[in-house]
């Protein structure tokens, strides 16, 4: 893995699961930041995409205001990738070893006022099944030697996920640690 693209790799790896049109919605501006158009072109030219076609939208990041604006426009099932701390430890011979926390969530906006408990359970089962489908594809990629998957931890945690501020979304999330990163 090229450590200079750690965050961008989240978009290019996980962007293959939802339908391509949902991933391309991330690019909604004529931005002038270096790399913006190049990343959009990479996504647009991906040969492998729409691996889980029931997932219609894609969100990635940690900025809650940006995510809220984006996810509040979603009406169907979406994939949400977030990330956390990077931890750097030293081993017994003083080599630095980094790890990076990643959350992979499949969710759907849910109107709690106008739905009953059975609808809630059905949506929970559907989003869990889709998350498990992604997990199985990830494990297959790891076994096939996909470089980005090399140091991703299995097992991991899978938990129910609710977020009122993100379009009343409900679903499931997997938490992973990617080890062996080098940020120097």
mmCIF file of C-alpha atoms in Angstrom:
data_model
loop_
_atom_site.group_PDB
_atom_site.id
_atom_site.type_symbol
_atom_site.label_atom_id
_atom_site.label_comp_id
_atom_site.label_asym_id
_atom_site.label_seq_id
_atom_site.Cartn_x
_atom_site.Cartn_y
_atom_site.Cartn_z
ATOM 1 C CA UNK A 1 0.000 0.000 0.000
ATOM 2 C CA UNK A 2 1.177 3.482 -0.756
ATOM 3 C CA UNK A 3 1.003 5.281 2.586
ATOM 4 C CA UNK A 4 0.485 8.597 0.835
ATOM 5 C CA UNK A 5 -2.990 7.493 -0.256
ATOM 6 C CA UNK A 6 -4.284 5.889 2.946
ATOM 7 C CA UNK A 7 -7.545 7.868 3.043
ATOM 8 C CA UNK A 8 -8.071 7.849 -0.715
ATOM 9 C CA UNK A 9 -7.669 4.072 -0.706
ATOM 10 C CA UNK A 10 -10.828 3.910 1.418
ATOM 11 C CA UNK A 11 -12.768 5.472 -1.451
ATOM 12 C CA UNK A 12 -11.185 3.414 -4.207
ATOM 13 C CA UNK A 13 -11.442 0.089 -2.339
ATOM 14 C CA UNK A 14 -14.897 0.427 -0.788
ATOM 15 C CA UNK A 15 -16.246 2.373 -3.762
ATOM 16 C CA UNK A 16 -16.479 -0.894 -5.682
ATOM 17 C CA UNK A 17 -19.369 -2.164 -3.544
ATOM 18 C CA UNK A 18 -22.241 0.335 -4.150
ATOM 19 C CA UNK A 19 -23.549 1.145 -7.587
ATOM 20 C CA UNK A 20 -21.067 3.374 -9.418
ATOM 21 C CA UNK A 21 -23.559 6.229 -9.773
ATOM 22 C CA UNK A 22 -23.862 6.370 -5.982
ATOM 23 C CA UNK A 23 -20.107 6.663 -5.580
ATOM 24 C CA UNK A 24 -19.850 9.362 -8.228
ATOM 25 C CA UNK A 25 -22.301 11.489 -6.191
ATOM 26 C CA UNK A 26 -19.351 12.172 -3.857
ATOM 27 C CA UNK A 27 -18.002 14.467 -6.568
ATOM 28 C CA UNK A 28 -20.604 17.211 -6.678
ATOM 29 C CA UNK A 29 -18.459 20.266 -7.308
ATOM 30 C CA UNK A 30 -15.998 21.647 -9.776
ATOM 31 C CA UNK A 31 -13.302 21.628 -7.126
ATOM 32 C CA UNK A 32 -9.840 23.002 -7.760
ATOM 33 C CA UNK A 33 -8.052 20.905 -5.126
ATOM 34 C CA UNK A 34 -5.185 18.887 -6.576
ATOM 35 C CA UNK A 35 -6.215 15.276 -7.023
ATOM 36 C CA UNK A 36 -9.997 15.892 -7.123
ATOM 37 C CA UNK A 37 -10.461 15.347 -10.850
ATOM 38 C CA UNK A 38 -7.938 12.490 -10.869
ATOM 39 C CA UNK A 39 -9.792 10.631 -8.100
ATOM 40 C CA UNK A 40 -13.105 11.180 -9.881
ATOM 41 C CA UNK A 41 -11.586 9.747 -13.052
ATOM 42 C CA UNK A 42 -10.283 6.698 -11.154
ATOM 43 C CA UNK A 43 -13.777 6.028 -9.780
ATOM 44 C CA UNK A 44 -15.410 6.636 -13.147
ATOM 45 C CA UNK A 45 -12.994 4.201 -14.847
ATOM 46 C CA UNK A 46 -13.192 1.428 -12.235
ATOM 47 C CA UNK A 47 -13.631 -1.925 -13.942
ATOM 48 C CA UNK A 48 -14.894 -3.589 -10.778
ATOM 49 C CA UNK A 49 -17.930 -1.802 -9.365
ATOM 50 C CA UNK A 50 -21.513 -2.338 -8.195
ATOM 51 C CA UNK A 51 -20.547 -5.571 -6.410
ATOM 52 C CA UNK A 52 -23.473 -5.129 -4.002
ATOM 53 C CA UNK A 53 -26.046 -3.424 -6.255
ATOM 54 C CA UNK A 54 -28.678 -3.099 -3.505
ATOM 55 C CA UNK A 55 -26.450 -0.380 -2.026
ATOM 56 C CA UNK A 56 -27.396 2.788 -3.880
ATOM 57 C CA UNK A 57 -25.280 5.487 -2.227
ATOM 58 C CA UNK A 58 -21.842 5.991 -0.704
ATOM 59 C CA UNK A 59 -20.467 8.303 1.988
ATOM 60 C CA UNK A 60 -16.929 8.463 3.306
ATOM 61 C CA UNK A 61 -15.331 10.725 5.872
ATOM 62 C CA UNK A 62 -15.478 12.037 9.417
ATOM 63 C CA UNK A 63 -16.727 15.609 9.017
ATOM 64 C CA UNK A 64 -20.228 15.407 10.481
ATOM 65 C CA UNK A 65 -21.509 18.547 8.717
ATOM 66 C CA UNK A 66 -20.429 17.297 5.288
ATOM 67 C CA UNK A 67 -21.774 13.806 5.999
ATOM 68 C CA UNK A 68 -25.087 15.147 7.290
ATOM 69 C CA UNK A 69 -25.579 17.259 4.170
ATOM 70 C CA UNK A 70 -24.779 14.285 1.943
ATOM 71 C CA UNK A 71 -26.659 11.528 3.806
ATOM 72 C CA UNK A 72 -29.769 13.667 4.304
ATOM 73 C CA UNK A 73 -30.227 13.385 0.519
ATOM 74 C CA UNK A 74 -30.174 9.576 0.596
ATOM 75 C CA UNK A 75 -33.431 7.654 0.457
ATOM 76 C CA UNK A 76 -32.181 4.085 0.092
ATOM 77 C CA UNK A 77 -29.520 1.793 1.480
ATOM 78 C CA UNK A 78 -26.022 3.287 1.604
ATOM 79 C CA UNK A 79 -22.466 2.360 2.486
ATOM 80 C CA UNK A 80 -20.703 4.673 4.926
ATOM 81 C CA UNK A 81 -16.950 4.466 5.562
ATOM 82 C CA UNK A 82 -15.416 6.349 8.448
ATOM 83 C CA UNK A 83 -12.052 6.192 10.099
ATOM 84 C CA UNK A 84 -10.466 6.933 13.410
ATOM 85 C CA UNK A 85 -7.167 7.248 15.106
ATOM 86 C CA UNK A 86 -3.810 6.249 13.727
ATOM 87 C CA UNK A 87 -1.714 4.666 16.468
ATOM 88 C CA UNK A 88 2.059 4.338 16.189
ATOM 89 C CA UNK A 89 3.909 1.845 18.367
ATOM 90 C CA UNK A 90 7.536 0.738 18.433
ATOM 91 C CA UNK A 91 8.565 -2.890 18.499
ATOM 92 C CA UNK A 92 11.491 -4.386 20.410
ATOM 93 C CA UNK A 93 14.035 -3.130 17.848
ATOM 94 C CA UNK A 94 12.466 0.348 17.717
ATOM 95 C CA UNK A 95 10.707 -0.056 14.350
ATOM 96 C CA UNK A 96 7.530 1.977 14.130
ATOM 97 C CA UNK A 97 4.336 0.055 13.433
ATOM 98 C CA UNK A 98 1.150 1.924 12.696
ATOM 99 C CA UNK A 99 -2.481 0.916 12.897
ATOM 100 C CA UNK A 100 -5.571 2.645 11.569
ATOM 101 C CA UNK A 101 -9.192 2.205 12.693
ATOM 102 C CA UNK A 102 -11.876 1.846 10.009
ATOM 103 C CA UNK A 103 -15.668 1.613 10.259
ATOM 104 C CA UNK A 104 -17.727 0.042 7.464
ATOM 105 C CA UNK A 105 -21.463 0.696 7.836
ATOM 106 C CA UNK A 106 -24.467 -0.346 5.769
ATOM 107 C CA UNK A 107 -27.467 1.768 6.717
ATOM 108 C CA UNK A 108 -30.772 3.141 5.499
ATOM 109 C CA UNK A 109 -32.778 6.237 6.463
ATOM 110 C CA UNK A 110 -35.637 5.105 8.703
ATOM 111 C CA UNK A 111 -38.772 7.009 9.668
ATOM 112 C CA UNK A 112 -39.354 5.762 13.207
ATOM 113 C CA UNK A 113 -42.646 7.657 13.473
ATOM 114 C CA UNK A 114 -44.319 5.851 10.572
ATOM 115 C CA UNK A 115 -42.813 2.351 10.829
ATOM 116 C CA UNK A 116 -43.454 -0.534 13.181
ATOM 117 C CA UNK A 117 -41.141 -2.989 14.943
ATOM 118 C CA UNK A 118 -41.418 -5.625 12.189
ATOM 119 C CA UNK A 119 -40.356 -3.128 9.511
ATOM 120 C CA UNK A 120 -37.447 -2.164 11.742
ATOM 121 C CA UNK A 121 -36.387 -5.805 12.090
ATOM 122 C CA UNK A 122 -36.723 -6.449 8.349
ATOM 123 C CA UNK A 123 -34.512 -3.457 7.535
ATOM 124 C CA UNK A 124 -32.030 -4.550 10.208
ATOM 125 C CA UNK A 125 -31.852 -8.008 8.638
ATOM 126 C CA UNK A 126 -31.473 -6.578 5.124
ATOM 127 C CA UNK A 127 -28.656 -4.207 6.078
ATOM 128 C CA UNK A 128 -26.914 -6.946 8.087
ATOM 129 C CA UNK A 129 -27.082 -9.312 5.103
ATOM 130 C CA UNK A 130 -25.543 -6.650 2.850
ATOM 131 C CA UNK A 131 -22.782 -5.938 5.370
ATOM 132 C CA UNK A 132 -22.025 -9.654 5.586
ATOM 133 C CA UNK A 133 -21.858 -9.788 1.756
ATOM 134 C CA UNK A 134 -19.235 -7.002 1.834
ATOM 135 C CA UNK A 135 -17.363 -8.809 4.615
ATOM 136 C CA UNK A 136 -17.232 -12.025 2.569
ATOM 137 C CA UNK A 137 -15.930 -10.156 -0.485
ATOM 138 C CA UNK A 138 -13.309 -8.474 1.707
ATOM 139 C CA UNK A 139 -12.179 -11.826 3.096
ATOM 140 C CA UNK A 140 -11.987 -13.168 -0.461
ATOM 141 C CA UNK A 141 -9.874 -10.166 -1.517
ATOM 142 C CA UNK A 142 -7.557 -10.779 1.422
ATOM 143 C CA UNK A 143 -7.126 -14.450 0.472
ATOM 144 C CA UNK A 144 -6.462 -13.470 -3.163
ATOM 145 C CA UNK A 145 -3.676 -11.118 -2.092
ATOM 146 C CA UNK A 146 -5.313 -7.742 -2.756
ATOM 147 C CA UNK A 147 -2.598 -5.453 -1.424
ATOM 148 C CA UNK A 148 -4.901 -3.047 0.417
ATOM 149 C CA UNK A 149 -6.435 -5.923 2.386
ATOM 150 C CA UNK A 150 -3.096 -7.422 3.448
ATOM 151 C CA UNK A 151 -3.009 -6.081 6.993
ATOM 152 C CA UNK A 152 -6.709 -5.735 7.766
ATOM 153 C CA UNK A 153 -7.762 -7.607 10.892
ATOM 154 C CA UNK A 154 -10.234 -10.453 10.906
ATOM 155 C CA UNK A 155 -11.990 -11.014 13.319
ATOM 156 C CA UNK A 156 -13.605 -7.688 14.036
ATOM 157 C CA UNK A 157 -16.714 -6.265 15.692
ATOM 158 C CA UNK A 158 -20.136 -6.062 14.036
ATOM 159 C CA UNK A 159 -22.695 -3.930 15.887
ATOM 160 C CA UNK A 160 -26.092 -2.339 15.279
ATOM 161 C CA UNK A 161 -25.781 1.296 14.228
ATOM 162 C CA UNK A 162 -28.241 4.157 14.685
ATOM 163 C CA UNK A 163 -27.633 7.802 13.929
ATOM 164 C CA UNK A 164 -30.470 10.280 14.356
ATOM 165 C CA UNK A 165 -28.496 13.208 12.899
ATOM 166 C CA UNK A 166 -27.681 11.307 9.701
ATOM 167 C CA UNK A 167 -31.184 11.113 8.250
ATOM 168 C CA UNK A 168 -32.464 8.908 11.119
ATOM 169 C CA UNK A 169 -30.317 6.116 9.726
ATOM 170 C CA UNK A 170 -30.259 2.586 11.038
ATOM 171 C CA UNK A 171 -28.088 -0.359 10.052
ATOM 172 C CA UNK A 172 -24.975 -2.293 11.015
ATOM 173 C CA UNK A 173 -21.307 -1.410 11.274
ATOM 174 C CA UNK A 174 -18.046 -3.414 11.212
ATOM 175 C CA UNK A 175 -14.989 -2.051 12.961
ATOM 176 C CA UNK A 176 -11.560 -3.046 11.666
ATOM 177 C CA UNK A 177 -7.983 -2.209 12.381
ATOM 178 C CA UNK A 178 -5.528 -1.937 9.527
ATOM 179 C CA UNK A 179 -2.061 -2.723 10.821
ATOM 180 C CA UNK A 180 1.315 -2.170 9.260
ATOM 181 C CA UNK A 181 0.774 1.362 8.017
ATOM 182 C CA UNK A 182 3.698 3.705 7.722
ATOM 183 C CA UNK A 183 3.007 7.420 7.788
ATOM 184 C CA UNK A 184 6.615 8.585 7.799
#
